[in-house]
mmCIF file of C-alpha atoms and ligand atoms in Angstrom:
data_model
loop_
_atom_site.group_PDB
_atom_site.id
_atom_site.type_symbol
_atom_site.label_atom_id
_atom_site.label_comp_id
_atom_site.label_asym_id
_atom_site.label_seq_id
_atom_site.Cartn_x
_atom_site.Cartn_y
_atom_site.Cartn_z
ATOM 1 C CA MET A 86 85.570 62.882 -114.982
ATOM 2 C CA LYS A 87 88.060 62.375 -118.213
ATOM 3 C CA THR A 88 87.760 65.911 -120.519
ATOM 4 C CA GLY A 89 89.624 67.408 -123.611
ATOM 5 C CA GLN A 90 91.625 63.935 -125.900
ATOM 6 C CA THR A 91 92.622 60.839 -124.222
ATOM 7 C CA HIS A 92 95.945 60.330 -125.557
ATOM 8 C CA LEU A 93 96.673 57.514 -126.950
ATOM 9 C CA PHE A 94 100.369 55.833 -127.345
ATOM 10 C CA ILE A 95 100.449 52.984 -127.978
ATOM 11 C CA PRO A 96 101.657 50.997 -130.921
ATOM 12 C CA GLY A 97 97.904 49.757 -132.115
ATOM 13 C CA PRO A 98 95.716 50.650 -131.998
ATOM 14 C CA THR A 99 96.627 53.672 -133.297
ATOM 15 C CA ASN A 100 95.141 57.188 -133.752
ATOM 16 C CA VAL A 101 92.377 56.994 -135.874
ATOM 17 C CA PRO A 102 91.637 59.751 -138.153
ATOM 18 C CA GLU A 103 89.464 62.006 -137.781
ATOM 19 C CA ARG A 104 88.506 61.807 -141.049
ATOM 20 C CA VAL A 105 88.429 58.412 -142.012
ATOM 21 C CA ARG A 106 85.709 57.949 -138.920
ATOM 22 C CA MET A 107 84.433 59.809 -140.778
ATOM 23 C CA ALA A 108 84.463 57.998 -143.523
ATOM 24 C CA MET A 109 83.330 54.471 -141.770
ATOM 25 C CA ASN A 110 80.205 56.621 -141.094
ATOM 26 C CA VAL A 111 77.852 54.644 -144.155
ATOM 27 C CA PRO A 112 74.364 52.928 -144.404
ATOM 28 C CA MET A 113 75.304 48.792 -144.532
ATOM 29 C CA GLN A 114 75.495 47.804 -148.064
ATOM 30 C CA ASP A 115 75.490 44.709 -149.507
ATOM 31 C CA MET A 116 78.260 43.326 -150.428
ATOM 32 C CA ARG A 117 77.042 40.799 -154.014
ATOM 33 C CA ALA A 118 75.793 43.830 -155.469
ATOM 34 C CA PRO A 119 76.720 44.284 -159.041
ATOM 35 C CA ASP A 120 79.079 47.589 -157.702
ATOM 36 C CA PHE A 121 80.787 46.398 -154.967
ATOM 37 C CA GLY A 122 84.149 45.930 -156.541
ATOM 38 C CA GLU A 123 83.904 49.917 -157.348
ATOM 39 C CA LEU A 124 84.569 50.331 -153.506
ATOM 40 C CA THR A 125 87.379 47.360 -152.976
ATOM 41 C CA MET A 126 89.599 46.637 -156.246
ATOM 42 C CA PRO A 127 91.106 50.341 -156.201
ATOM 43 C CA LEU A 128 91.996 48.597 -152.076
ATOM 44 C CA PHE A 129 93.009 46.181 -153.231
ATOM 45 C CA ALA A 130 95.879 48.477 -155.775
ATOM 46 C CA GLY A 131 96.253 50.347 -152.987
ATOM 47 C CA LEU A 132 97.500 48.203 -150.453
ATOM 48 C CA LYS A 133 100.085 47.187 -153.721
ATOM 49 C CA LYS A 134 101.778 50.749 -153.611
ATOM 50 C CA VAL A 135 102.230 50.537 -149.980
ATOM 51 C CA PHE A 136 103.898 47.082 -150.332
ATOM 52 C CA ARG A 137 105.714 48.396 -152.941
ATOM 53 C CA THR A 138 104.954 45.375 -155.220
ATOM 54 C CA ASN A 139 103.839 45.355 -159.154
ATOM 55 C CA SER A 140 103.260 41.728 -159.273
ATOM 56 C CA ALA A 141 102.316 40.162 -155.504
ATOM 57 C CA GLU A 142 98.999 39.362 -154.939
ATOM 58 C CA VAL A 143 97.177 41.417 -151.359
ATOM 59 C CA PHE A 144 95.135 40.107 -149.607
ATOM 60 C CA MET A 145 91.844 41.288 -147.242
ATOM 61 C CA PHE A 146 90.658 38.744 -144.092
ATOM 62 C CA PRO A 147 89.366 39.638 -141.763
ATOM 63 C CA GLY A 148 90.246 39.617 -138.804
ATOM 64 C CA SER A 149 93.865 40.448 -137.333
ATOM 65 C CA GLY A 150 98.035 40.320 -137.821
ATOM 66 C CA THR A 151 98.027 36.906 -136.100
ATOM 67 C CA GLY A 152 95.163 35.680 -138.774
ATOM 68 C CA ALA A 153 97.897 36.827 -141.265
ATOM 69 C CA TRP A 154 100.451 35.018 -139.286
ATOM 70 C CA GLU A 155 98.610 32.182 -139.562
ATOM 71 C CA ALA A 156 97.225 32.751 -143.188
ATOM 72 C CA ALA A 157 101.313 33.048 -144.450
ATOM 73 C CA ILE A 158 102.249 29.591 -142.971
ATOM 74 C CA THR A 159 98.808 27.441 -143.598
ATOM 75 C CA ASN A 160 98.816 28.227 -147.343
ATOM 76 C CA THR A 161 101.886 27.564 -147.890
ATOM 77 C CA LEU A 162 103.890 25.303 -146.089
ATOM 78 C CA ASN A 163 103.110 21.180 -145.145
ATOM 79 C CA LYS A 164 103.485 20.366 -141.624
ATOM 80 C CA GLY A 165 107.225 18.964 -140.851
ATOM 81 C CA ASP A 166 108.205 21.481 -142.722
ATOM 82 C CA LYS A 167 111.760 22.696 -141.886
ATOM 83 C CA VAL A 168 111.624 26.778 -140.956
ATOM 84 C CA LEU A 169 114.353 29.126 -140.029
ATOM 85 C CA MET A 170 113.403 31.915 -137.337
ATOM 86 C CA SER A 171 114.516 34.037 -134.730
ATOM 87 C CA ARG A 172 113.486 35.196 -131.414
ATOM 88 C CA PHE A 173 114.031 38.193 -130.041
ATOM 89 C CA GLY A 174 110.562 39.821 -128.086
ATOM 90 C CA GLN A 175 107.164 39.396 -127.465
ATOM 91 C CA PHE A 176 105.838 39.422 -131.310
ATOM 92 C CA SER A 177 108.914 36.830 -132.617
ATOM 93 C CA HIS A 178 108.762 34.786 -129.431
ATOM 94 C CA LEU A 179 104.961 34.514 -130.879
ATOM 95 C CA TRP A 180 105.380 33.675 -134.221
ATOM 96 C CA VAL A 181 107.368 31.164 -133.378
ATOM 97 C CA ASP A 182 105.173 29.383 -131.301
ATOM 98 C CA MET A 183 102.466 29.971 -133.712
ATOM 99 C CA ALA A 184 104.469 27.959 -136.417
ATOM 100 C CA LYS A 185 105.542 25.337 -133.394
ATOM 101 C CA ARG A 186 101.647 24.585 -132.702
ATOM 102 C CA LEU A 187 101.211 24.315 -136.569
ATOM 103 C CA GLY A 188 103.463 21.449 -136.946
ATOM 104 C CA LEU A 189 107.035 23.067 -138.332
ATOM 105 C CA ASP A 190 110.296 22.016 -137.504
ATOM 106 C CA VAL A 191 111.477 25.155 -136.514
ATOM 107 C CA GLU A 192 115.254 26.001 -135.923
ATOM 108 C CA CYS A 193 114.600 29.422 -133.399
ATOM 109 C CA ILE A 194 117.006 31.649 -132.986
ATOM 110 C CA ASP A 195 117.432 33.567 -129.747
ATOM 111 C CA VAL A 196 118.501 36.754 -129.176
ATOM 112 C CA GLU A 197 118.901 38.920 -126.511
ATOM 113 C CA TRP A 198 115.717 41.174 -127.128
ATOM 114 C CA GLY A 199 116.633 44.941 -127.609
ATOM 115 C CA MET A 200 118.354 43.381 -130.629
ATOM 116 C CA GLY A 201 117.174 42.253 -134.328
ATOM 117 C CA VAL A 202 117.439 39.187 -136.619
ATOM 118 C CA PRO A 203 120.661 37.852 -136.771
ATOM 119 C CA VAL A 204 121.632 38.217 -140.369
ATOM 120 C CA ASP A 205 124.759 36.354 -140.272
ATOM 121 C CA ILE A 206 123.202 33.868 -138.327
ATOM 122 C CA TYR A 207 120.951 32.736 -140.609
ATOM 123 C CA ALA A 208 123.884 33.340 -143.988
ATOM 124 C CA GLU A 209 125.363 30.414 -142.338
ATOM 125 C CA LYS A 210 122.730 28.150 -141.845
ATOM 126 C CA LEU A 211 121.344 28.997 -145.896
ATOM 127 C CA LYS A 212 124.972 28.190 -146.858
ATOM 128 C CA ALA A 213 125.673 25.083 -144.516
ATOM 129 C CA ASP A 214 122.537 24.194 -145.619
ATOM 130 C CA THR A 215 122.864 22.164 -149.264
ATOM 131 C CA LYS A 216 120.191 20.362 -149.446
ATOM 132 C CA GLY A 217 117.995 23.270 -148.683
ATOM 133 C CA GLU A 218 116.050 21.462 -146.348
ATOM 134 C CA ILE A 219 115.396 24.649 -145.022
ATOM 135 C CA LYS A 220 111.804 25.641 -147.256
ATOM 136 C CA ALA A 221 111.434 28.891 -145.294
ATOM 137 C CA VAL A 222 113.138 32.265 -143.503
ATOM 138 C CA PHE A 223 110.848 33.777 -140.753
ATOM 139 C CA ALA A 224 112.580 38.151 -140.276
ATOM 140 C CA THR A 225 109.944 40.074 -137.725
ATOM 141 C CA HIS A 226 110.866 43.856 -139.364
ATOM 142 C CA ASN A 227 109.443 46.027 -136.613
ATOM 143 C CA GLU A 228 109.946 44.185 -132.790
ATOM 144 C CA THR A 229 106.776 46.212 -131.609
ATOM 145 C CA ALA A 230 108.225 45.048 -127.758
ATOM 146 C CA THR A 231 111.399 46.014 -128.030
ATOM 147 C CA GLY A 232 110.629 49.133 -130.201
ATOM 148 C CA VAL A 233 113.807 46.872 -132.914
ATOM 149 C CA THR A 234 113.518 47.177 -136.885
ATOM 150 C CA SER A 235 115.652 44.645 -138.686
ATOM 151 C CA ASP A 236 117.139 44.801 -141.879
ATOM 152 C CA ILE A 237 115.195 42.709 -144.468
ATOM 153 C CA ALA A 238 116.847 43.671 -147.969
ATOM 154 C CA ALA A 239 120.218 41.911 -145.633
ATOM 155 C CA VAL A 240 118.259 38.956 -145.402
ATOM 156 C CA ARG A 241 116.881 38.469 -149.088
ATOM 157 C CA LYS A 242 120.505 39.616 -149.735
ATOM 158 C CA ALA A 243 121.462 36.163 -147.542
ATOM 159 C CA LEU A 244 119.747 34.402 -149.414
ATOM 160 C CA ASP A 245 120.579 35.130 -152.441
ATOM 161 C CA ASP A 246 124.029 34.794 -151.675
ATOM 162 C CA ALA A 247 123.604 31.304 -150.524
ATOM 163 C CA ASN A 248 121.685 30.687 -153.960
ATOM 164 C CA HIS A 249 118.875 29.420 -151.178
ATOM 165 C CA ASP A 250 115.844 29.221 -152.685
ATOM 166 C CA ALA A 251 113.621 28.852 -149.306
ATOM 167 C CA MET A 252 110.472 31.121 -149.573
ATOM 168 C CA LEU A 253 111.327 34.646 -146.727
ATOM 169 C CA TYR A 254 107.673 35.313 -144.663
ATOM 170 C CA VAL A 255 108.248 38.753 -143.222
ATOM 171 C CA ASP A 256 106.000 40.351 -140.299
ATOM 172 C CA THR A 257 105.562 44.224 -141.076
ATOM 173 C CA VAL A 258 102.439 44.296 -138.886
ATOM 174 C CA SER A 259 103.448 47.735 -136.894
ATOM 175 C CA GLY A 260 106.199 48.432 -140.247
ATOM 176 C CA LEU A 261 104.102 48.830 -143.361
ATOM 177 C CA GLY A 262 102.856 52.383 -143.857
ATOM 178 C CA SER A 263 105.409 53.302 -141.812
ATOM 179 C CA ILE A 264 109.171 52.360 -141.803
ATOM 180 C CA ASP A 265 110.654 51.507 -145.665
ATOM 181 C CA PHE A 266 108.771 48.630 -146.087
ATOM 182 C CA ARG A 267 109.925 46.697 -150.399
ATOM 183 C CA MET A 268 108.311 43.797 -151.397
ATOM 184 C CA ASP A 269 109.505 43.324 -154.489
ATOM 185 C CA ASP A 270 113.089 45.017 -154.302
ATOM 186 C CA TRP A 271 113.898 42.384 -151.151
ATOM 187 C CA GLY A 272 112.254 39.352 -152.636
ATOM 188 C CA VAL A 273 109.582 39.248 -149.711
ATOM 189 C CA ASP A 274 107.280 36.496 -150.083
ATOM 190 C CA LEU A 275 105.031 36.758 -147.601
ATOM 191 C CA ALA A 276 104.524 39.708 -146.266
ATOM 192 C CA VAL A 277 101.721 39.801 -142.971
ATOM 193 C CA SER A 278 100.301 43.390 -141.793
ATOM 194 C CA GLY A 279 97.150 44.704 -139.796
ATOM 195 C CA SER A 280 94.499 46.782 -140.320
ATOM 196 C CA GLN A 281 94.895 49.586 -136.480
ATOM 197 C CA LYS A 282 98.933 50.014 -137.421
ATOM 198 C CA GLY A 283 100.536 52.396 -139.900
ATOM 199 C CA LEU A 284 96.727 52.261 -141.616
ATOM 200 C CA MET A 285 94.929 54.248 -139.174
ATOM 201 C CA LEU A 286 92.191 52.292 -139.114
ATOM 202 C CA PRO A 287 90.173 50.558 -136.472
ATOM 203 C CA ALA A 288 91.229 47.193 -136.165
ATOM 204 C CA GLY A 289 89.935 43.882 -138.419
ATOM 205 C CA LEU A 290 92.128 43.421 -140.785
ATOM 206 C CA GLY A 291 95.112 41.317 -141.509
ATOM 207 C CA ILE A 292 96.526 42.148 -143.902
ATOM 208 C CA LEU A 293 98.644 40.109 -146.325
ATOM 209 C CA CYS A 294 101.223 39.753 -149.674
ATOM 210 C CA ALA A 295 101.968 37.327 -150.994
ATOM 211 C CA SER A 296 104.869 36.612 -153.843
ATOM 212 C CA GLN A 297 103.209 34.811 -157.029
ATOM 213 C CA LYS A 298 105.899 32.216 -155.619
ATOM 214 C CA ALA A 299 103.680 31.897 -152.248
ATOM 215 C CA VAL A 300 100.645 31.359 -154.964
ATOM 216 C CA GLU A 301 102.366 28.996 -156.846
ATOM 217 C CA ALA A 302 103.267 26.765 -153.498
ATOM 218 C CA SER A 303 99.909 27.320 -151.767
ATOM 219 C CA LYS A 304 98.396 25.042 -155.215
ATOM 220 C CA THR A 305 100.394 22.491 -153.607
ATOM 221 C CA ALA A 306 100.762 23.190 -149.572
ATOM 222 C CA GLN A 307 99.049 20.063 -147.654
ATOM 223 C CA MET A 308 98.363 22.237 -143.853
ATOM 224 C CA ASP A 309 94.607 22.492 -142.999
ATOM 225 C CA ARG A 310 93.812 25.498 -143.434
ATOM 226 C CA CYS A 311 89.832 26.358 -144.488
ATOM 227 C CA TYR A 312 88.222 30.199 -143.820
ATOM 228 C CA PHE A 313 92.456 31.651 -144.370
ATOM 229 C CA ALA A 314 91.859 29.437 -147.681
ATOM 230 C CA PHE A 315 93.883 31.931 -150.847
ATOM 231 C CA ALA A 316 91.842 29.942 -153.186
ATOM 232 C CA ASP A 317 88.789 30.308 -151.975
ATOM 233 C CA MET A 318 89.769 34.398 -151.249
ATOM 234 C CA MET A 319 91.531 34.820 -155.093
ATOM 235 C CA ASN A 320 88.557 33.125 -156.659
ATOM 236 C CA LEU A 321 86.073 35.918 -155.077
ATOM 237 C CA ASN A 322 89.119 39.286 -154.973
ATOM 238 C CA GLY A 323 89.168 39.805 -159.110
ATOM 239 C CA GLY A 324 85.935 40.704 -159.345
ATOM 240 C CA GLY A 325 86.071 42.599 -155.597
ATOM 241 C CA TYR A 326 84.152 39.726 -153.685
ATOM 242 C CA PHE A 327 84.617 38.246 -150.478
ATOM 243 C CA PRO A 328 84.238 33.857 -149.735
ATOM 244 C CA TYR A 329 82.016 35.478 -146.323
ATOM 245 C CA THR A 330 81.056 38.522 -145.190
ATOM 246 C CA PRO A 331 83.863 41.903 -145.473
ATOM 247 C CA PRO A 332 83.909 44.335 -142.989
ATOM 248 C CA THR A 333 82.729 46.973 -145.361
ATOM 249 C CA GLN A 334 82.877 50.479 -142.924
ATOM 250 C CA LEU A 335 86.389 49.405 -142.585
ATOM 251 C CA PHE A 336 86.723 49.130 -146.997
ATOM 252 C CA HIS A 337 85.322 52.732 -146.439
ATOM 253 C CA GLY A 338 87.445 53.863 -144.373
ATOM 254 C CA MET A 339 90.479 52.533 -145.861
ATOM 255 C CA ARG A 340 89.315 54.041 -148.929
ATOM 256 C CA GLU A 341 90.520 56.786 -147.275
ATOM 257 C CA SER A 342 93.186 56.165 -145.002
ATOM 258 C CA LEU A 343 95.371 54.673 -148.254
ATOM 259 C CA ALA A 344 94.110 58.559 -149.825
ATOM 260 C CA MET A 345 96.183 60.332 -146.650
ATOM 261 C CA ILE A 346 98.807 58.641 -147.161
ATOM 262 C CA PHE A 347 99.172 59.139 -151.408
ATOM 263 C CA GLU A 348 98.375 62.791 -150.077
ATOM 264 C CA GLU A 349 101.253 63.578 -147.884
ATOM 265 C CA GLY A 350 103.193 60.532 -150.536
ATOM 266 C CA LEU A 351 104.441 57.138 -148.876
ATOM 267 C CA ASP A 352 107.615 58.232 -148.816
ATOM 268 C CA THR A 353 107.301 61.519 -147.104
ATOM 269 C CA VAL A 354 104.828 59.974 -143.973
ATOM 270 C CA ILE A 355 108.254 57.208 -143.580
ATOM 271 C CA ALA A 356 110.658 60.500 -143.862
ATOM 272 C CA ARG A 357 108.142 62.058 -141.285
ATOM 273 C CA HIS A 358 108.282 58.570 -139.028
ATOM 274 C CA ARG A 359 112.121 59.454 -139.059
ATOM 275 C CA ARG A 360 111.762 62.854 -137.600
ATOM 276 C CA LEU A 361 109.416 62.385 -134.499
ATOM 277 C CA ALA A 362 110.763 59.218 -133.347
ATOM 278 C CA GLY A 363 114.427 61.531 -133.062
ATOM 279 C CA GLY A 364 112.861 63.813 -131.288
ATOM 280 C CA ILE A 365 111.115 60.635 -128.617
ATOM 281 C CA ARG A 366 114.554 59.095 -129.259
ATOM 282 C CA ALA A 367 116.145 62.569 -128.192
ATOM 283 C CA ALA A 368 113.608 63.254 -124.879
ATOM 284 C CA ILE A 369 114.681 59.539 -123.990
ATOM 285 C CA ASP A 370 118.461 60.369 -124.066
ATOM 286 C CA ALA A 371 118.051 63.418 -121.610
ATOM 287 C CA TRP A 372 115.964 62.322 -119.376
ATOM 288 C CA ASP A 373 118.711 60.825 -116.646
ATOM 289 C CA GLY A 374 118.683 56.816 -116.308
ATOM 290 C CA CYS A 375 116.584 55.392 -119.018
ATOM 291 C CA ARG A 376 116.915 54.083 -122.499
ATOM 292 C CA LEU A 377 116.391 52.747 -124.775
ATOM 293 C CA CYS A 378 115.762 48.609 -125.231
ATOM 294 C CA ALA A 379 117.053 48.619 -128.871
ATOM 295 C CA ALA A 380 121.110 48.102 -128.024
ATOM 296 C CA ASP A 381 122.126 49.619 -130.518
ATOM 297 C CA ALA A 382 121.313 52.668 -133.515
ATOM 298 C CA GLN A 383 121.018 50.502 -136.342
ATOM 299 C CA TRP A 384 118.046 48.853 -134.790
ATOM 300 C CA HIS A 385 116.429 52.149 -133.393
ATOM 301 C CA SER A 386 112.172 52.305 -134.646
ATOM 302 C CA ASP A 387 110.863 54.573 -135.798
ATOM 303 C CA THR A 388 107.141 53.308 -135.236
ATOM 304 C CA VAL A 389 107.696 52.171 -131.139
ATOM 305 C CA SER A 390 109.883 53.371 -128.456
ATOM 306 C CA SER A 391 110.587 50.540 -125.950
ATOM 307 C CA ILE A 392 112.210 52.940 -122.859
ATOM 308 C CA VAL A 393 113.946 51.000 -120.013
ATOM 309 C CA VAL A 394 113.102 52.405 -116.609
ATOM 310 C CA PRO A 395 115.534 53.022 -113.642
ATOM 311 C CA ASP A 396 116.014 49.600 -111.597
ATOM 312 C CA ASN A 397 114.654 51.446 -108.830
ATOM 313 C CA ILE A 398 110.965 52.222 -110.277
ATOM 314 C CA ASP A 399 108.801 49.858 -111.631
ATOM 315 C CA ALA A 400 107.748 50.949 -115.221
ATOM 316 C CA ARG A 401 103.890 49.746 -114.549
ATOM 317 C CA ASP A 402 103.626 52.271 -111.690
ATOM 318 C CA VAL A 403 104.689 54.974 -114.874
ATOM 319 C CA ILE A 404 101.910 53.639 -117.267
ATOM 320 C CA SER A 405 98.611 52.812 -114.368
ATOM 321 C CA ILE A 406 100.086 56.840 -113.317
ATOM 322 C CA ALA A 407 99.961 58.472 -116.989
ATOM 323 C CA TYR A 408 96.222 56.441 -117.081
ATOM 324 C CA ASP A 409 95.281 57.207 -114.301
ATOM 325 C CA ARG A 410 96.467 61.117 -114.227
ATOM 326 C CA TYR A 411 96.958 62.342 -117.091
ATOM 327 C CA ASN A 412 94.736 60.030 -119.653
ATOM 328 C CA THR A 413 97.417 58.984 -121.489
ATOM 329 C CA SER A 414 97.681 55.058 -122.124
ATOM 330 C CA PHE A 415 102.084 53.941 -123.057
ATOM 331 C CA GLY A 416 102.419 50.652 -124.245
ATOM 332 C CA SER A 417 103.490 48.321 -121.397
ATOM 333 C CA GLY A 418 106.167 45.560 -121.230
ATOM 334 C CA LEU A 419 105.156 41.829 -122.775
ATOM 335 C CA SER A 420 106.421 39.220 -121.371
ATOM 336 C CA GLN A 421 110.735 38.909 -119.430
ATOM 337 C CA LEU A 422 110.003 43.219 -120.425
ATOM 338 C CA ALA A 423 107.304 43.849 -117.611
ATOM 339 C CA GLY A 424 107.476 46.500 -114.481
ATOM 340 C CA LYS A 425 111.152 47.026 -116.778
ATOM 341 C CA VAL A 426 109.857 49.432 -120.204
ATOM 342 C CA PHE A 427 107.085 51.348 -120.657
ATOM 343 C CA ARG A 428 106.716 52.176 -125.193
ATOM 344 C CA ILE A 429 105.308 55.180 -126.654
ATOM 345 C CA GLY A 430 103.504 54.499 -129.604
ATOM 346 C CA HIS A 431 104.923 57.330 -132.720
ATOM 347 C CA LEU A 432 103.077 55.495 -135.689
ATOM 348 C CA GLY A 433 100.486 56.395 -137.697
ATOM 349 C CA SER A 434 98.449 59.895 -137.774
ATOM 350 C CA LEU A 435 100.938 61.816 -135.926
ATOM 351 C CA ASN A 436 102.523 65.258 -135.444
ATOM 352 C CA GLU A 437 104.998 67.439 -133.798
ATOM 353 C CA GLY A 438 102.807 68.662 -131.319
ATOM 354 C CA MET A 439 101.058 64.897 -130.453
ATOM 355 C CA CYS A 440 104.706 63.502 -129.705
ATOM 356 C CA MET A 441 105.593 66.318 -126.935
ATOM 357 C CA ALA A 442 102.230 66.066 -125.137
ATOM 358 C CA ALA A 443 102.902 62.349 -125.098
ATOM 359 C CA LEU A 444 106.739 62.945 -123.529
ATOM 360 C CA GLY A 445 105.575 66.046 -121.477
ATOM 361 C CA ASN A 446 102.962 63.679 -120.022
ATOM 362 C CA ALA A 447 105.571 61.047 -119.786
ATOM 363 C CA GLU A 448 107.568 63.194 -117.652
ATOM 364 C CA MET A 449 104.794 63.909 -115.303
ATOM 365 C CA ALA A 450 104.128 59.742 -114.981
ATOM 366 C CA LEU A 451 107.420 59.075 -114.611
ATOM 367 C CA CYS A 452 108.585 61.813 -111.813
ATOM 368 C CA ASP A 453 105.197 60.643 -110.022
ATOM 369 C CA ALA A 454 106.860 56.755 -110.336
ATOM 370 C CA GLY A 455 109.763 58.238 -108.422
ATOM 371 C CA ALA A 456 112.285 58.080 -110.875
ATOM 372 C CA ARG A 457 114.923 61.274 -110.540
ATOM 373 C CA ILE A 458 114.233 62.760 -114.794
ATOM 374 C CA GLU A 459 114.077 66.151 -114.684
ATOM 375 C CA LEU A 460 111.030 67.735 -115.557
ATOM 376 C CA GLY A 461 111.044 68.683 -119.175
ATOM 377 C CA SER A 462 114.931 68.240 -119.921
ATOM 378 C CA GLY A 463 113.493 65.066 -122.639
ATOM 379 C CA VAL A 464 110.418 67.782 -123.581
ATOM 380 C CA ALA A 465 113.386 70.162 -124.407
ATOM 381 C CA ALA A 466 115.698 67.995 -126.650
ATOM 382 C CA ALA A 467 112.894 66.738 -128.388
ATOM 383 C CA GLN A 468 111.448 70.487 -128.962
ATOM 384 C CA ALA A 469 115.531 71.362 -130.280
ATOM 385 C CA HIS A 470 114.994 68.504 -132.696
ATOM 386 C CA TYR A 471 112.060 69.439 -133.871
ATOM 387 C CA ARG A 472 112.784 73.112 -134.356
ATOM 388 C CA ASN A 473 116.082 71.995 -136.158
ATOM 389 C CA ASP A 474 114.300 69.436 -138.388
ATOM 390 C CA VAL A 475 111.857 72.363 -139.386
ATOM 391 C CA ARG A 476 114.501 75.085 -139.264
ATOM 392 C CA GLN A 477 116.547 72.502 -142.157
ATOM 393 C CA ASN A 478 113.336 71.950 -143.863
ATOM 394 C CA LEU A 479 112.618 75.474 -144.574
ATOM 395 C CA LYS A 480 116.360 76.317 -144.915
ATOM 396 C CA ILE A 481 116.366 78.823 -141.891
ATOM 397 C CA ALA A 482 119.785 79.434 -141.026
ATOM 398 C CA ALA A 483 120.782 77.840 -137.229
ATOM 399 C CA GLU A 484 120.343 80.253 -134.232
HETATM 400 C C1 PLP B 275 100.587 44.518 -133.345
HETATM 401 C C2 PLP B 275 101.601 43.159 -133.811
HETATM 402 C C3 PLP B 275 101.392 41.363 -133.921
HETATM 403 C C4 PLP B 275 99.746 40.577 -133.901
HETATM 404 O O1 PLP B 275 99.013 41.196 -134.844
HETATM 405 P P1 PLP B 275 96.945 41.489 -133.977
HETATM 406 O O2 PLP B 275 96.422 42.369 -134.705
HETATM 407 O O3 PLP B 275 97.398 42.000 -132.873
HETATM 408 O O4 PLP B 275 97.300 40.013 -134.068
HETATM 409 C C5 PLP B 275 101.836 40.865 -134.706
HETATM 410 N N1 PLP B 275 103.323 41.269 -135.126
HETATM 411 C C6 PLP B 275 103.544 42.438 -135.012
HETATM 412 C C7 PLP B 275 104.921 42.913 -134.975
HETATM 413 C C8 PLP B 275 102.910 43.297 -134.199
HETATM 414 O O5 PLP B 275 103.226 44.339 -133.601
#
């Protein structure tokens, strides 16, 4: 019998705030009604603000982030097109796999898991491609398997420096609404996201933002597509309608989650993720024998920490013990990281107290699984980090 709250610290689906859950408890409604656009039109406008774009189109496909990956590719590219990709974790791996299965000619740069997009190599490849054979460059903004954030502005710079007009495709499923993302400033052509991570909603929407250049490309690109066709969506989205039954409950939830993001302020939301992640990282640093999978501070993700456990323990035990004994879910090690890491998702609806619960429960599970960390060591480091932060914000002198 489980009592109290179940602690969900996986990097998606994330905790859905009470306000959002309540907002979704509404009767079904007519998605062809004359006033349906009153519900949906503000969502497109709100998402544009979250993507930080004035000119791009936002699409909401019933589906998930993976569907939005597919929509991005099939709408804008042709079979046999050469694309530049990189792989450094399970999610970047899966996008490469999809691109190959859809018939793209993928040049994939494999990078050690724990590092991010190899911008220097991208820059070389783009400079060398004087004939413009590379049609698209792909980058995973936040690799959720390893807790690595990449520098998308630098990828844009590599394209510009090479005077290359390949389109830029970015997976920001676990970054959008939590880590700085700038569609227009970074010249992103296709940005992929989903509802169940930073946007604090249940799973069910693949969210995609497409630049005008990408929309133009969709008019001539020949890859097969039907359910995900931009043209069908755009025909109806203008009035707030959809070519098939949309998930109206999720729209009601999104109205509330966007309101929450804008009430707090998008910049403040991003700063909060940085602050909370800092406490989590301080704790990991204090755990003897544990370290972040992210190889360097430049890659540290503010939404998920992938924690390498000491050699003599199995991270799967940490995860199952946390779940069985302490009512807490952590993310697992994916693919080559299975058994080696557990992940703490720290994004979305989150505060210091929740992070302390995650860390306290993680310490108990680590010890139970045989790690020789000192109970309280990470908790104390995070407490110091958060207290110090609060003092700075309140301009109270340090003790
Ligand atoms: C969660 C995630 C996905 C996949 O999204 P689904 O909604 O599960 O299809 C893709 N990329 C990254 C980086 C993710 O974190």
